[in-house]
Coordinates of C-alpha atoms in Angstrom, one line a residue:
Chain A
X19 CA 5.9 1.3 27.6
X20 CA 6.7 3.4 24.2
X21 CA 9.5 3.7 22.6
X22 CA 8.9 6.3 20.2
X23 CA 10.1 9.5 20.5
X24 CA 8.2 11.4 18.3
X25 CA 7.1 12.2 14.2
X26 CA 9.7 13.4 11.9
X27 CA 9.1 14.6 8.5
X28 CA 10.9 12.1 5.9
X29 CA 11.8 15.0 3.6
X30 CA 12.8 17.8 5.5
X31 CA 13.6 16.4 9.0
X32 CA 10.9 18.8 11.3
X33 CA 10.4 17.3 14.3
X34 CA 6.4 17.0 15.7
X35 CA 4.8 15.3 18.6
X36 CA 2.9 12.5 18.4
X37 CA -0.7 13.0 17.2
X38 CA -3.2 12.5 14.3
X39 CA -1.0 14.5 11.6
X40 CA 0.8 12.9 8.7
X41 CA 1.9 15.9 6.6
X42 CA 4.7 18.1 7.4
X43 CA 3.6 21.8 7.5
X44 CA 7.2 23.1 6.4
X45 CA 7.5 20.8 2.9
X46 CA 3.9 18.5 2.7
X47 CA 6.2 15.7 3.3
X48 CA 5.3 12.4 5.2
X49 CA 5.7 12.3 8.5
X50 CA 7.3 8.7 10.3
X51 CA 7.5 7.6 13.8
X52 CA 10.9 7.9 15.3
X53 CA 11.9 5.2 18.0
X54 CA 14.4 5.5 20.7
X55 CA 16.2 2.7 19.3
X56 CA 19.2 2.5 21.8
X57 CA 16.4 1.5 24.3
X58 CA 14.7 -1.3 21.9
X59 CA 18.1 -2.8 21.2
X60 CA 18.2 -3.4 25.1
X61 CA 15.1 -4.9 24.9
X62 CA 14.6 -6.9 22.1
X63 CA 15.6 -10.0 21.5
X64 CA 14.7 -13.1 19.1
X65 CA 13.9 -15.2 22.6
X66 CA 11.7 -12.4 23.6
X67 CA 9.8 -12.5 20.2
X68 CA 9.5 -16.1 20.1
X69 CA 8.1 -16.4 23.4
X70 CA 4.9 -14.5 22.0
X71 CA 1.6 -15.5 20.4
X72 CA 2.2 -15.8 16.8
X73 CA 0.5 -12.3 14.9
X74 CA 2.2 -8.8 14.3
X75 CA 2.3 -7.7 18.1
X76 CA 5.2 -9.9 18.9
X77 CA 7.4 -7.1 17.2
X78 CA 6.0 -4.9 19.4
X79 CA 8.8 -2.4 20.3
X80 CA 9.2 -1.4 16.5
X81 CA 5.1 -0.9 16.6
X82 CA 3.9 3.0 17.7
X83 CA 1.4 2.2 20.4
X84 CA 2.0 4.1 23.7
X85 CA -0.3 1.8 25.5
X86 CA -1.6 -2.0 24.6
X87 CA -2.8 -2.6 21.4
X88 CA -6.4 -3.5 21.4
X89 CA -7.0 -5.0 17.8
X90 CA -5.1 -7.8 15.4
X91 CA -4.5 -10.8 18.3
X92 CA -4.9 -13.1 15.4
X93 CA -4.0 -10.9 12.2
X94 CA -0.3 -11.5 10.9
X95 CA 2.4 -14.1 11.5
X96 CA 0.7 -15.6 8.2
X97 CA 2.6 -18.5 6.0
X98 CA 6.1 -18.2 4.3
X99 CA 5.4 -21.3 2.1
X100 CA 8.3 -22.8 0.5
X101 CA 7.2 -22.9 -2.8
X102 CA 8.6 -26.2 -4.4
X103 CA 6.4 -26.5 -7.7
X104 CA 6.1 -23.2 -8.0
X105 CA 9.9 -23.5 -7.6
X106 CA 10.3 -26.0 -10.4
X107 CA 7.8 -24.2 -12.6
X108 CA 9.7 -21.1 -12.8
X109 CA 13.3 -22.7 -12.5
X110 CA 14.8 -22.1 -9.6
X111 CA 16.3 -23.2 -6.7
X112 CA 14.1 -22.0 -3.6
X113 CA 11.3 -19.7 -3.5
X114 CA 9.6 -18.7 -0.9
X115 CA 5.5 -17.3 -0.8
X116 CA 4.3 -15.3 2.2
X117 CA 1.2 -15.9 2.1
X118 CA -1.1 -12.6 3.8
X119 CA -4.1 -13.7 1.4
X120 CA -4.8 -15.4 4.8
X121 CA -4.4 -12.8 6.8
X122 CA -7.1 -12.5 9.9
X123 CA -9.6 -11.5 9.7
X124 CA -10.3 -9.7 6.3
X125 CA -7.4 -12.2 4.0
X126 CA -4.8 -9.5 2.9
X127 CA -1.8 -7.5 4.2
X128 CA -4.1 -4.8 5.2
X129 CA -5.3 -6.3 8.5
X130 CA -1.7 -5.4 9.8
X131 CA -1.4 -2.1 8.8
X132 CA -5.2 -1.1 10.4
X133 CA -4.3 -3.6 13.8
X134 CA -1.6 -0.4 14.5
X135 CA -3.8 2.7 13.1
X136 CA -6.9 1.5 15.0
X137 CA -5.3 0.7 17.9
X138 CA -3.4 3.6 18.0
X139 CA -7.0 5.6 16.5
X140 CA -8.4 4.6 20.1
X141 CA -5.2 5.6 22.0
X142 CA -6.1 9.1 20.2
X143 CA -9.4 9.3 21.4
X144 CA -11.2 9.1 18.4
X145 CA -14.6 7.3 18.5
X146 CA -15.0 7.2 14.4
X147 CA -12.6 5.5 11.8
X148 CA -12.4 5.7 7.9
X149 CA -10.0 5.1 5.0
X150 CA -10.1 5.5 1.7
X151 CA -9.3 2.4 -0.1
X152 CA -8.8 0.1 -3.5
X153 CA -11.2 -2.2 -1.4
X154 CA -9.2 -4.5 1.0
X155 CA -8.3 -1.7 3.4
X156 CA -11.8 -0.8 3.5
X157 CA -12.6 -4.1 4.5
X158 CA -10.2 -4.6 7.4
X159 CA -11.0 -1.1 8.7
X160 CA -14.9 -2.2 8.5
X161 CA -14.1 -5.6 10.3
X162 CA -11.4 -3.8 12.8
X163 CA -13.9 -1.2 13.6
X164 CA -16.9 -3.6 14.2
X165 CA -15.0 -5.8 16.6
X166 CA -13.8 -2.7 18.4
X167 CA -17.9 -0.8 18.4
X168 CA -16.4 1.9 16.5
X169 CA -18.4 4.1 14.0
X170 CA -17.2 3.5 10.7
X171 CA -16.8 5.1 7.0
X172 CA -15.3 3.9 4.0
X173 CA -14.8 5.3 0.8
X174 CA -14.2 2.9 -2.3
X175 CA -13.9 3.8 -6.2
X176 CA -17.3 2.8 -7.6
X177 CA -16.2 0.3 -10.3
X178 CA -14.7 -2.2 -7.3
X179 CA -15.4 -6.0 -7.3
X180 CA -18.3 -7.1 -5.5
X181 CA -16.0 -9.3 -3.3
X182 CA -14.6 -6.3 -2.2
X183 CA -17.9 -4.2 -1.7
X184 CA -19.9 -7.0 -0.1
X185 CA -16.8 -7.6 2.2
X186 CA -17.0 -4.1 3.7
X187 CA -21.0 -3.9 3.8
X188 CA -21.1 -6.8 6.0
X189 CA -19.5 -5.3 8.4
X190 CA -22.2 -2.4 8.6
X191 CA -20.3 0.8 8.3
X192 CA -21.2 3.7 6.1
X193 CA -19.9 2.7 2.8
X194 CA -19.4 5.4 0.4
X195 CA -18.5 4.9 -3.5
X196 CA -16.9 7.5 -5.4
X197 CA -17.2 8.0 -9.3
X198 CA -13.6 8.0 -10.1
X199 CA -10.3 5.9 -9.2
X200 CA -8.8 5.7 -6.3
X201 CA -6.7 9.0 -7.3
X202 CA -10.2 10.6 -7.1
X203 CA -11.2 8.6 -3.6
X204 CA -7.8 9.8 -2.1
X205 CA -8.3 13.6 -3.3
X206 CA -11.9 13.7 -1.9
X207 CA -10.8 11.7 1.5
X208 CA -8.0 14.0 1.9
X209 CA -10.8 16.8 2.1
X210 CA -13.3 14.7 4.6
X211 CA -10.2 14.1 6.6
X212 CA -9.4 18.0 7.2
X213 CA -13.1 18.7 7.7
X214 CA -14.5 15.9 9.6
X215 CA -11.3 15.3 11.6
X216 CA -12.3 11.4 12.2
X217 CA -9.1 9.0 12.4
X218 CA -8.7 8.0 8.2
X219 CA -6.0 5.2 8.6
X220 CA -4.1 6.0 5.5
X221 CA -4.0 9.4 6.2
X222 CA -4.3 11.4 9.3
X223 CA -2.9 7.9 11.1
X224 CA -0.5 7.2 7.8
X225 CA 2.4 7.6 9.9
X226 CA 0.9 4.9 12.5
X227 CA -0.7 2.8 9.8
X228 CA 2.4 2.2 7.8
X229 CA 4.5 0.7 11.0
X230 CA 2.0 -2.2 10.7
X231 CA 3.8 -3.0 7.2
X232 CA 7.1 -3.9 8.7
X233 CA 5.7 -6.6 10.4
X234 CA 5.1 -8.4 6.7
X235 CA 9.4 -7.8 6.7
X236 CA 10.1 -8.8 9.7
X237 CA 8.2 -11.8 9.7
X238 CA 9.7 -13.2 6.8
X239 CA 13.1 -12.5 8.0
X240 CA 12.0 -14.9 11.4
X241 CA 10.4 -17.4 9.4
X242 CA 13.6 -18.0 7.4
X243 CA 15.1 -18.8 10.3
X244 CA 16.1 -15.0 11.6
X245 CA 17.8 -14.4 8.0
X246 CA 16.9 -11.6 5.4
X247 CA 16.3 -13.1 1.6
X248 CA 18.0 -12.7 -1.2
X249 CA 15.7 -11.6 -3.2
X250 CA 12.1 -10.3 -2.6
X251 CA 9.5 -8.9 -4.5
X252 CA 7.1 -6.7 -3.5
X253 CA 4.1 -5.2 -5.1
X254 CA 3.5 -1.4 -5.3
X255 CA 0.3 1.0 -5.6
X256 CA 0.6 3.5 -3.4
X257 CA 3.8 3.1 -2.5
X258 CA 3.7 1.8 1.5
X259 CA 4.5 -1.8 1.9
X260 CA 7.8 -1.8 -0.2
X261 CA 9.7 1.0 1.7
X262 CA 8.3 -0.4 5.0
X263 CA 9.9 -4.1 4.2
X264 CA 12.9 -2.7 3.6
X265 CA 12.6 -0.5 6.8
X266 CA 11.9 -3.7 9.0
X267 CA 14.6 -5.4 7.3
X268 CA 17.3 -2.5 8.3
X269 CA 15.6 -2.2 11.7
X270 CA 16.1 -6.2 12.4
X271 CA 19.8 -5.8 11.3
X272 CA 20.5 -2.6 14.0
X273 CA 18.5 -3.9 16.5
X274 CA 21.2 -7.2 15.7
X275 CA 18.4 -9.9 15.3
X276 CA 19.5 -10.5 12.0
X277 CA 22.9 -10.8 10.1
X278 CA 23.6 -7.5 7.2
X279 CA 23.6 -9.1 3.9
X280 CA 22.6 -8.3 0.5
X281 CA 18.7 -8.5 0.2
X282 CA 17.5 -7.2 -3.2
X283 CA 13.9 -5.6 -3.6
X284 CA 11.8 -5.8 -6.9
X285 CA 8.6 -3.6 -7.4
X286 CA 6.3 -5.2 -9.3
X287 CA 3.0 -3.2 -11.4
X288 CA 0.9 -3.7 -13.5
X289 CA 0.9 -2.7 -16.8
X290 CA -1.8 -0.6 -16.8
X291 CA -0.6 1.5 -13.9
X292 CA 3.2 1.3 -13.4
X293 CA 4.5 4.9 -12.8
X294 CA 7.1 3.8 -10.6
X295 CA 8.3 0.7 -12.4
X296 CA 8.0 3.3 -15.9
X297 CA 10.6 5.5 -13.7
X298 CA 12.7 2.5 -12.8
X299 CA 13.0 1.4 -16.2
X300 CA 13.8 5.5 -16.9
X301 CA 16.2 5.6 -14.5
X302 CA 14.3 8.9 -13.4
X303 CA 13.7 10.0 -10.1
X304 CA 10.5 11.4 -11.6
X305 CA 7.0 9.7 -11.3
X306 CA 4.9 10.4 -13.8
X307 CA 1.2 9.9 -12.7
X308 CA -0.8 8.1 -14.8
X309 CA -4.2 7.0 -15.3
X310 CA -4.8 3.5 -14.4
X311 CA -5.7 0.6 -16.9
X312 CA -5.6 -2.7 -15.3
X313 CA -7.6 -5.7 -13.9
X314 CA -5.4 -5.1 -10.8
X315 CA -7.6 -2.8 -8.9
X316 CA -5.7 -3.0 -5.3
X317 CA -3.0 -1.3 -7.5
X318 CA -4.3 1.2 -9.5
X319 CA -3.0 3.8 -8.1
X320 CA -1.4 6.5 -11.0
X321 CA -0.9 8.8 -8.2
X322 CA 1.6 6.8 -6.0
X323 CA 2.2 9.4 -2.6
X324 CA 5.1 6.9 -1.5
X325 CA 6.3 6.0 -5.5
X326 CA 9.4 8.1 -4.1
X327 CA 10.5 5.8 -1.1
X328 CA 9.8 2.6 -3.3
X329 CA 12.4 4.1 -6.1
X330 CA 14.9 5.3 -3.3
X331 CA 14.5 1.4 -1.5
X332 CA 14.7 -0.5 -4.8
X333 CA 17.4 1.2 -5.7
X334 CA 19.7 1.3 -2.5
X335 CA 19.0 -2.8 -2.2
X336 CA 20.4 -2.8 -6.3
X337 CA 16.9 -4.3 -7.4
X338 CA 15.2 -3.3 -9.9
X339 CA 11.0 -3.3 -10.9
X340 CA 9.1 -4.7 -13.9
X341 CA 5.4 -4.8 -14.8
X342 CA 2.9 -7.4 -16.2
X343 CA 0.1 -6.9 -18.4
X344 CA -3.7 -8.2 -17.7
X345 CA -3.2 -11.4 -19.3
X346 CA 0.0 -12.2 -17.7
X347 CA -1.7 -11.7 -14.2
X348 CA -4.4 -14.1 -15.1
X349 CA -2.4 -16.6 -15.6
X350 CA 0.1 -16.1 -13.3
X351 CA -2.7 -16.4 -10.6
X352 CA -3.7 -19.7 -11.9
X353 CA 0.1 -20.7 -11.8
X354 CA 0.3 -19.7 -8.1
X355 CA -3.1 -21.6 -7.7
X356 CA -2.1 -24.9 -10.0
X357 CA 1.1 -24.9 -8.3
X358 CA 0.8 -24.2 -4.8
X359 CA -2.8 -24.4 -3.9
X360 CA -2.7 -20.1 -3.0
X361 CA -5.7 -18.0 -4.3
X362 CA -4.8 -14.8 -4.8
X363 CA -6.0 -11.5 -6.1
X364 CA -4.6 -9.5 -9.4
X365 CA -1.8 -7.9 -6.9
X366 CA -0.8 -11.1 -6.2
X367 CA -0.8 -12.4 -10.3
X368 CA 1.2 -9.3 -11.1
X369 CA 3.8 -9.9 -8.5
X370 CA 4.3 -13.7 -9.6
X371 CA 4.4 -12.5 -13.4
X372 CA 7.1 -9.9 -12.3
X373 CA 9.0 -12.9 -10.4
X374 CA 8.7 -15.0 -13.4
X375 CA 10.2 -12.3 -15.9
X376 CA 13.0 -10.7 -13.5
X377 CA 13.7 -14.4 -13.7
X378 CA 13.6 -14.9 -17.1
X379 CA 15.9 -11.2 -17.9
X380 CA 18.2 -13.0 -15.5
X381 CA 17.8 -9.9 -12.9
X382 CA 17.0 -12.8 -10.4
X383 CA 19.4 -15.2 -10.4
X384 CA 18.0 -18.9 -10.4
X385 CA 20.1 -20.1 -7.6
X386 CA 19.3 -17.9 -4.7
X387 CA 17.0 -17.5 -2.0
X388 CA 13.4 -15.8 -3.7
X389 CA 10.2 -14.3 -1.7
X390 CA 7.2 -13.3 -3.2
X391 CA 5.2 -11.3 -1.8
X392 CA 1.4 -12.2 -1.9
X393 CA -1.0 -9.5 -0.2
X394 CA -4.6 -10.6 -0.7
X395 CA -7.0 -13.5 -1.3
X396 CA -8.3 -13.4 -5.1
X397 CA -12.0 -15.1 -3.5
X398 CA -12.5 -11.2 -3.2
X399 CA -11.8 -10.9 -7.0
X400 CA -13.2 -13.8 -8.7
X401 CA -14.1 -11.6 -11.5
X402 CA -10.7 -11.1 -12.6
X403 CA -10.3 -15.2 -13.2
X404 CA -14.1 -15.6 -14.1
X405 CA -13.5 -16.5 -17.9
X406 CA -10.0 -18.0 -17.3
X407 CA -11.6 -20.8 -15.4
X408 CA -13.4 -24.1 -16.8
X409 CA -16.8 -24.6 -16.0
X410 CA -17.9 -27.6 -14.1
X411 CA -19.3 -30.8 -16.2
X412 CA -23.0 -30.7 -15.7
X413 CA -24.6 -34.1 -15.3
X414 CA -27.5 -35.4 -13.7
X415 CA -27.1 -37.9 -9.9
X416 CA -26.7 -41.2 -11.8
X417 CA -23.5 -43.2 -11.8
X418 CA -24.2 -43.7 -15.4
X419 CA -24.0 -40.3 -16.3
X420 CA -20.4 -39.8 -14.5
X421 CA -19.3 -43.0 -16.1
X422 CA -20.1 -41.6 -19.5
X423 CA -18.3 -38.2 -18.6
X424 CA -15.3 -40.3 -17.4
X425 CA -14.9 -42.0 -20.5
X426 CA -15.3 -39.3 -22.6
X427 CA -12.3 -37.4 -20.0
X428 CA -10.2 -40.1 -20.1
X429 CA -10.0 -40.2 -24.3
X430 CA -8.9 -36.2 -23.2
X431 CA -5.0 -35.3 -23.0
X432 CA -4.5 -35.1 -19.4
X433 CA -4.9 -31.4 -18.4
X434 CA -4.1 -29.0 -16.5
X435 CA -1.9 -28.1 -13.1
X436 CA 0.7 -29.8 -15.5
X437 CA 2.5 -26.2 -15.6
X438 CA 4.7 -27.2 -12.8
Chain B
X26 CA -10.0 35.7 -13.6
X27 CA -11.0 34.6 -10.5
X28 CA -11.0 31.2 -9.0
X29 CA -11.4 29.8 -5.8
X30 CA -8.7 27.9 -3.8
X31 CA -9.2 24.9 -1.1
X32 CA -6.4 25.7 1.2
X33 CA -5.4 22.0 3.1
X34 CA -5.1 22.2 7.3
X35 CA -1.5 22.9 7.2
X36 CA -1.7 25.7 5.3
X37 CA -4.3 27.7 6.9
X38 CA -2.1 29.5 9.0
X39 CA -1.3 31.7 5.8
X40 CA -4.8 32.1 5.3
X41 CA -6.3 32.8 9.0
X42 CA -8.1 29.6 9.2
X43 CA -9.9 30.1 5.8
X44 CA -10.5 26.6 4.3
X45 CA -11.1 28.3 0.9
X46 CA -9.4 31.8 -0.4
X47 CA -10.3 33.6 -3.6
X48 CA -7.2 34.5 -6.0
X49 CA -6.9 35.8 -9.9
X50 CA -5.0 34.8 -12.6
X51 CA -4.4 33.5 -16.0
X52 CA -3.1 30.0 -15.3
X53 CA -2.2 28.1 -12.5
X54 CA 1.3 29.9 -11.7
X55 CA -0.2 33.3 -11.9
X56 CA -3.0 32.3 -9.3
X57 CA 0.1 31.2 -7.2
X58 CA 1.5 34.2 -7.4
X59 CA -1.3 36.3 -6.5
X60 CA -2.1 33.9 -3.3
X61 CA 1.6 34.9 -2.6
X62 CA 1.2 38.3 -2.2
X63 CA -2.6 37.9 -0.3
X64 CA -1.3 35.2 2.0
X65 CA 2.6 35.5 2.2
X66 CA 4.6 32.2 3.1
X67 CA 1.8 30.4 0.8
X68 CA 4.4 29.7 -2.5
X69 CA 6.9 28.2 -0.4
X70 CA 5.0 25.8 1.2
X71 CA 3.3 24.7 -2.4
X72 CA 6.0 24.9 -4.4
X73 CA 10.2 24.5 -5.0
X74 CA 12.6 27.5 -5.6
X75 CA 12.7 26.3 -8.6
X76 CA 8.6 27.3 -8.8
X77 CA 8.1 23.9 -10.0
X78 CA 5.3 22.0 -7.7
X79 CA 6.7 20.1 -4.4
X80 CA 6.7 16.4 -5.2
X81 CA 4.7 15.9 -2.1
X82 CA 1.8 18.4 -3.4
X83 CA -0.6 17.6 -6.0
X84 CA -2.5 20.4 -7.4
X85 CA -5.9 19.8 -8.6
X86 CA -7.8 22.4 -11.2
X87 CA -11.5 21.3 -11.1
X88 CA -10.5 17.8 -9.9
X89 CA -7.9 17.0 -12.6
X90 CA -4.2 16.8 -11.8
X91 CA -2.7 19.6 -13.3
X92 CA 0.3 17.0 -14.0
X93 CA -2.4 15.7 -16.7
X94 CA -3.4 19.2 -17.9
X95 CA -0.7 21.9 -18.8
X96 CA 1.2 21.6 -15.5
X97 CA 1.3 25.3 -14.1
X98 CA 0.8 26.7 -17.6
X99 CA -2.5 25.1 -17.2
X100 CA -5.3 28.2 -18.3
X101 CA -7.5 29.3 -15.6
X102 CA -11.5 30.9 -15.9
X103 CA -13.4 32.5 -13.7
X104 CA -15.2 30.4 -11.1
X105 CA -12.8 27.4 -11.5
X106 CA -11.8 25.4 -8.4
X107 CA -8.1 24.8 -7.7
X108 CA -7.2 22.3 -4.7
X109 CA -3.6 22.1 -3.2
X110 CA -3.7 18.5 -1.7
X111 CA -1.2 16.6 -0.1
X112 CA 0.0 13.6 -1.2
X113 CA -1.8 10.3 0.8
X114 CA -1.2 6.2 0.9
X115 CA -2.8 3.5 0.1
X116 CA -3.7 0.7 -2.1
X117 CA -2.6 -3.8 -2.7

């Protein structure tokens, strides 16, 4: 059964029925799902939730599917690692890592978001699916789509990594790359969706598609033991996952599964791209686009279309954001790596750099609760750590020639993971 | 000066279906105004009372942001393209 009532423009408040729109006709503003949730609240409980297979349908009241959902039995409910030497390397108390670079099936955050739009693509009636994408999203629509027999596009920036290119191809849609950044993909997509009226996931289905992102809030919130944290910190490109945490964390609160208390969100950028963090740090509620500069390619986006919510969400949880150059995400993902064992992309580095400096400024204090919020698998980017990494000592198959290298290792200062 | 204009679904109710409308005008604001008086209701959808740009709506002037040309005071020539887009996710 559904418990959504309808779409409602976030800007204006214009009411509209459910269907493939995502753009209100009165003020171009987005459109979000609005759930009866008196009805939930009678529902819902954390026994209920429990009882269920552990991925992103066991929050299924606060999802937008009218019917079942038909996609993502095994996508979500990923790792919150307590991060001990991650902890100790950065100096604090307890720090958490929710770990979606092993999301199923396509390792990053995206696989929740395209579980709902698909599902809800299907519910639709639409036989073909696209989104235009940074390069993760494109693969979880490809793999979503191919597990459902669904026809398939997906439009990429042509300067992706070929992690991220492979990782759609396999999947055998119709991959399409666009001269440009992703500002450019998005323009052009926003014209393919009006004419070719196929179900885009981030943007006819946006209002569907971004649902799935609460699931990355609520689940931490369970994980800790049905508590919100502290602190969390949250990467931001276009602007959808931060806002949506904090939605799932005020929706667990009214539906009374967790108890109200103060949980700060940071917004972490990169360097290179940080028009939201560069109107943080303004105090401006005016977002300068910008054109993107950064080894972080999942987050290049100049042109965020939710930078809004993310300032307004940041701002009402007294956060704050910072950003972290190139270098600083290179070496925050071997931290992350030489610390905890996690593999993640540039999004990931450039939300543990953040951590590390709101840390340092003392905007996070050292004795509190910490998540950090890793979205994708950085086995899709090893371009970005190519030159940062040691090559492997060659030698031939004799035990001789390993003895030698050990002896000449051992006269070396003992090395590395010594960060923690 | 006459360019052409890509008119997004929602706003082709102004423009009786018409994915693409023809308008004239010096810079970016001017063609605004004239779509105003060919399609009425248009200007209001695009922009503030204040005339500045909706923060929903980006405006494209042969595929650049006019946020990094001269904003509305960006010059227009005849047989440029100008795209009124809404704002879309995405991205991580």
């Amino acid at each position: 059964m559904s418990f959504v009532n309808g779409l409602k423009c976030r800007e204006c408040g214009e009411r509209y029925e459910i269907a493939p729109v995502h753009v209100c006709e009165l003020c171009f503003g987005p459109l979000e799902v609005e759930y009866n949730y008196a009805a939930i609240k009678k529902t819902i409980s954390r026994e209920l939730i429990e009882s269920r297979p552990p991925n992103l349908w066991r929050y299924r009241e606060l999802l937008p599917l009218d019917g079942e959902p038909l996609t993502g039995f095994h996508s979500g409910f990923t790792p919150l690692v307590k991060a001990d030497r991650l902890a100790r390397a950065l100096g604090v108390d307890e720090l958490y890592v929710k770990d979606d670079s092993v999301n199923h099936p396509t390792f990053s955050y995206k696989d929740r978001v395209v579980s709902v739009a698909l599902s809800k693509a299907v519910e639709l009636g639409f036989d073909t699916v696209a989104c235009a994408s940074t390069g993760n999203l494109a693969n979880s629509v490809a793999a979503h789509a191919a597990r459902m027999g669904l026809r398939c596009f997906v439009f990429i920036p042509d300067n992706l990594e070929r992690g991220k290119v492979v990782g759609s191809a396999i999947y055998n849609p119709t991959p399409v790359a666009i001269s440009g950044n992703y500002d450019d993909v998005n323009r052009l997509c926003t014209e393919i969706a009006d004419k070719y009226k196929w179900a885009f996931a981030n943007i006819n289905l946006r209002p569907f598609y971004t649902e799935g992102a609460k699931t990355y809030g609520f689940e931490v919130a369970e994980q800790l033991g049905w508590k919100l944290p502290a602190h969390i910190v949250v990467p931001t490109a276009g602007g959808t996952i931060l806002p949506k945490v904090a939605k799932g964390f005020e929706e667990l609160v009214q539906m009374g599964l967790v108890e109200d208390r103060p949980c700060k969100i940071y917004s972490a950028q990169a360097s290179g791209c940080a028009p939201v963090v560069n109107a943080l740090h303004r105090e401006s509620d005016l977002i300068e686009p910008v054109k993107p500069n950064t080894i972080a390619k999942s987050i290049a986006i100049g042109n965020p279309a939710d930078g809004y919510y993310v300032l307004g969400a940041v701002r009402k949880s007294g956060g704050w954001g910072e950003m972290a150059t190139d270098k600083e995400i290179v070496e925050a993902i071997q931290l992350l790596a030489q610390t905890e064992g996690i593999f993640t992309e540039p999004a990931g580095g450039t939300t543990v750099a953040v951590t590390k400096k709101l840390i340092e400024q003392g905007r996070i204090p050292r004795d509190e609760a910490i998540v950090i919020s890793v979205t994708g698998n950085g086995y899709k980017t090893i371009e970005a750590v190519n030159d940062a990494v040691a090559e492997p000592h060659q030698i031939s198959a004799k035990l001789s020639a390993f003895d030698e290298l050990y002896a000449n290792l051992s006269q070396e200062p003992a090395k590395q993971a010594k960060s923690a | 000066m006459a360019v052409q204009v890509r008119i997004p679904t929602p706003l082709r109710k102004f423009t009786a279906g018409k994915d693409s409308v023809s308008a004239e005008g010096e810079s970016v604001a001017k063609v605004i105004e004239d779509l105003e008086e060919k399609h009425p209701g248009l200007k209001a959808r695009i922009c503030e009372e204040d005339g500045s740009v909706r923060r929903f709506v980006n405006v494209y002037l042969n595929g650049d942001d006019i946020r990094f040309l001269d904003n509305l005071t960006s010059a227009v020539k005849n047989g440029d393209e100008l795209s009124i887009v809404p704002a879309i996710a995405g991205g991580l």
